[in-house]
Coordinates of C-alpha atoms in Angstrom, one line a residue:
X15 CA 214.3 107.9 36.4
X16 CA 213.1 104.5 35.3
X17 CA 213.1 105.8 31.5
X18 CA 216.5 106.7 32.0
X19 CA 217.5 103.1 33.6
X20 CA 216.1 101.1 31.0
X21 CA 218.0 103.1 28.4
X22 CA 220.3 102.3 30.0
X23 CA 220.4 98.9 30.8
X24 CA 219.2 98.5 27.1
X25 CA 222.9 99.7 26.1
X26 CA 224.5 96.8 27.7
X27 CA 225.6 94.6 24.9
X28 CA 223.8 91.4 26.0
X29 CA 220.3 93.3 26.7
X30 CA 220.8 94.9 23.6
X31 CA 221.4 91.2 21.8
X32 CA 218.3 89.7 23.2
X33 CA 216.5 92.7 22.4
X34 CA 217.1 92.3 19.1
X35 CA 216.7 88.7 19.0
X36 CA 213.7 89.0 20.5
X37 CA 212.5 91.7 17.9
X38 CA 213.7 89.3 14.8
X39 CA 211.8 86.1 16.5
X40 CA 208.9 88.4 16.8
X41 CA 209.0 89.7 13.0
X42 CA 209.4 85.7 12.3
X43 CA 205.7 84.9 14.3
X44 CA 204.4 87.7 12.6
X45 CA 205.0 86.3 9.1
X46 CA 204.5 82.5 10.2
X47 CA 200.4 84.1 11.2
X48 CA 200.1 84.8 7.7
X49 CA 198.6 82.9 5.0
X50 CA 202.0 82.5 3.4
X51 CA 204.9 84.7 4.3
X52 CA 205.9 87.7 3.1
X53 CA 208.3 87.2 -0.6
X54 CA 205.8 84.3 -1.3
X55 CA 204.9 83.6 -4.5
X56 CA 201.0 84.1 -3.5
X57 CA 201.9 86.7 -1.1
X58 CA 201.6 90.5 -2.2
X59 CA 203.8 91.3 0.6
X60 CA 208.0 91.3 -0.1
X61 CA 210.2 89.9 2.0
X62 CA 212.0 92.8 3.6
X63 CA 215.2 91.0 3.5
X64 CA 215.2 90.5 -0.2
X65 CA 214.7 93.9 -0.5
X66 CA 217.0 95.3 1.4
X67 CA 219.8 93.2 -0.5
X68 CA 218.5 94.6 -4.0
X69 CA 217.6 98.5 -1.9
X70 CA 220.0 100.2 -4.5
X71 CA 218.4 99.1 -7.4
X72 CA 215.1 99.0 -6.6
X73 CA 214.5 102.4 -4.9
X74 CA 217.4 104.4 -6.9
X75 CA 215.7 105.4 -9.9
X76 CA 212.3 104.9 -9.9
X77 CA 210.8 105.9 -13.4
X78 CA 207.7 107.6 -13.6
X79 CA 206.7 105.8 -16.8
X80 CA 207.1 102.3 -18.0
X81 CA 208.0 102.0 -21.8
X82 CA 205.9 100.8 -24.3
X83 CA 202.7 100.5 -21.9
X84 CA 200.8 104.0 -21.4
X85 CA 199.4 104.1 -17.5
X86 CA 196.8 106.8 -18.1
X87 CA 197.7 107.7 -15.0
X88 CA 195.5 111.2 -14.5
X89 CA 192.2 108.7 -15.5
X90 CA 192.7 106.2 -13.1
X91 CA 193.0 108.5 -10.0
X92 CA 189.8 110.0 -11.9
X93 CA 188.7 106.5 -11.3
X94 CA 189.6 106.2 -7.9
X95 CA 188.3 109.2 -6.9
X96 CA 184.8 107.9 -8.3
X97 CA 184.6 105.1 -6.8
X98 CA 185.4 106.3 -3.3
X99 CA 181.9 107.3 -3.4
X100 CA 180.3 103.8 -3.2
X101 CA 182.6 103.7 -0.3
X102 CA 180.6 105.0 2.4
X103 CA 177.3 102.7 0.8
X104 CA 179.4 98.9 1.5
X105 CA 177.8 96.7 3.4
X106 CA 180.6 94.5 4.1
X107 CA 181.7 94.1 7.8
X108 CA 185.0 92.5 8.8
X109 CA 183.0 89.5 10.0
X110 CA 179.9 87.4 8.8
X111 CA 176.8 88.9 9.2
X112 CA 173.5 87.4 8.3
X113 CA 171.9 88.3 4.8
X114 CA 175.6 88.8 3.2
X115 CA 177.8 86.1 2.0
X116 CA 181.3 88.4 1.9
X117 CA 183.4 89.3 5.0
X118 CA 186.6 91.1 4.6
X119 CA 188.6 89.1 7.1
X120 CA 188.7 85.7 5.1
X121 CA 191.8 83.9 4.6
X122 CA 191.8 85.0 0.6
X123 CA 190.1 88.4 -0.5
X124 CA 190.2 90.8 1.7
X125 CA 189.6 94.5 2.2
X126 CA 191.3 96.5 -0.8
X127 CA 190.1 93.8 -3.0
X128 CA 186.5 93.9 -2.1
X129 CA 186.3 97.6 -1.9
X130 CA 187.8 97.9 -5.3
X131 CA 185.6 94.9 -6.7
X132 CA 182.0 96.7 -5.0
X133 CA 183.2 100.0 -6.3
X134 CA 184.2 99.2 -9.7
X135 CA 180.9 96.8 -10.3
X136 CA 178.5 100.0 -8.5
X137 CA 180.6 102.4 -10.7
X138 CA 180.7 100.3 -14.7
X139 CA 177.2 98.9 -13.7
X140 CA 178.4 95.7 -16.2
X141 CA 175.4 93.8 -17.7
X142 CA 177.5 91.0 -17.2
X143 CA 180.2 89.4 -15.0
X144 CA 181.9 86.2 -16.0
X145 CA 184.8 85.1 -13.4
X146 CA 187.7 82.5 -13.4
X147 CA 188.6 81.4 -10.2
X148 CA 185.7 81.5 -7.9
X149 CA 185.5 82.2 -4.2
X150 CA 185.4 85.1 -1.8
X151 CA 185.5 87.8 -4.6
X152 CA 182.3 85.7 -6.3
X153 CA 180.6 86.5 -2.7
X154 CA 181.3 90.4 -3.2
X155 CA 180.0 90.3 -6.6
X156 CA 176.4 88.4 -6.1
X157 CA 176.2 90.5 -2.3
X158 CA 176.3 94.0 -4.9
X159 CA 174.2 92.7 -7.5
X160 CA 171.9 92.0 -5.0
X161 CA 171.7 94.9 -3.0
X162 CA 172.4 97.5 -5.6
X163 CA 171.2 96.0 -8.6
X164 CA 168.4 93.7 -7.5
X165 CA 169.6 90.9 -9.0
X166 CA 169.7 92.2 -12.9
X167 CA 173.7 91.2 -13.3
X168 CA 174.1 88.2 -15.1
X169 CA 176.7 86.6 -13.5
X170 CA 179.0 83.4 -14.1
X171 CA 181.7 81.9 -12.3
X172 CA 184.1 79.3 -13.4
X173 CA 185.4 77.1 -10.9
X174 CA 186.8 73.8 -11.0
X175 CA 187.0 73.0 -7.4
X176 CA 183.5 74.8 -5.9
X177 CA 183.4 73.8 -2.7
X178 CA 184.6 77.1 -1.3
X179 CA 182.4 78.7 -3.2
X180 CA 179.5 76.5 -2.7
X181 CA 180.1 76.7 1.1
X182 CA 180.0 80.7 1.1
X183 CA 177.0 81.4 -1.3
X184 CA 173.3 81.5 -0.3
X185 CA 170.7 78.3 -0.7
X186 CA 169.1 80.3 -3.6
X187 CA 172.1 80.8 -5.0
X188 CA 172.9 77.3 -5.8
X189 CA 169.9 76.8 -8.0
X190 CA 171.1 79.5 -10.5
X191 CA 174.6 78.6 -10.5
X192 CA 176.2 76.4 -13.4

């Protein structure tokens, strides 16, 4: 019986009106708690309303291949599937733990990026990583070579504004950075 009354009550034009004003104020907060809203330039996440003007062209005819660049698409699901395995291995935990300097809930690399990152590092096993643009992602690379690779990747990191970076890495770090 109550179901039925709010459904009901629902249908009346001005419930229904602040429902949905409510619902759009609350899709607002929820973008305004990001680091940048969605349809952002540093954002990965559209803005639903831009795509929902452009829905026709966008989702209409989808092509399977893009001209003039060749996916390879059967090899990197290969990939994927290889470096799911280091998956399982991660140490990472969604807040800072002692002995690790990454955390996947950081304001700037978070879980898909690490997991790929950890994965892809466990999986080439590089002799060398050099990175522009230095931060969270540095953290997941030095935490893997450490714990996977005791220590035997050589690793630089370009950075013109360290402090992020110098803030998040260990003590012994800092005497082998440059």
């Amino acid at each position: 019986m109550l179901t039925l009354l709010k459904t009901a009550v629902k249908r009346l034009p001005i419930i229904r009106d602040l429902v949905e004003e409510r619902d759009k104020l609350l899709s607002e907060l929820s973008a305004l708690k990001r680091f940048v809203p969605p349809g952002h330039f540093f954002s990965p996440i559209p803005s639903l309303d831009e795509i929902s003007k452009d829905e026709s062209r966008i989702f209409e005819s989808v092509p399977r291949e893009i001209i003039g660049v060749e996916l390879h698409e059967p090899e990197q699901l290969t990939l994927l599937d290889e470096i799911a395995h280091y998956y399982k291995e991660m140490p990472f935990q969604s807040h800072k733990v002692e002995g690790l300097r990454y955390y996947f809930e950081n304001p700037a690399y978070s879980y898909s990026d690490a997991i790929i990152l950890h994965g892809m590092i466990r999986h080439l096993k590089p002799k060398r990583i050099i990175e522009i643009g230095s931060g969270f992602s540095s953290c997941v690379t030095l935490d893997t070579n450490e714990l996977f690779f005791n220590g035997s990747i050589s690793t630089t990191f370009i950075e013109p504004y360290p402090h992020l970076l110098m803030s998040l890495v260990k003590e012994k770090d800092k005497g082998r950075m440059r």
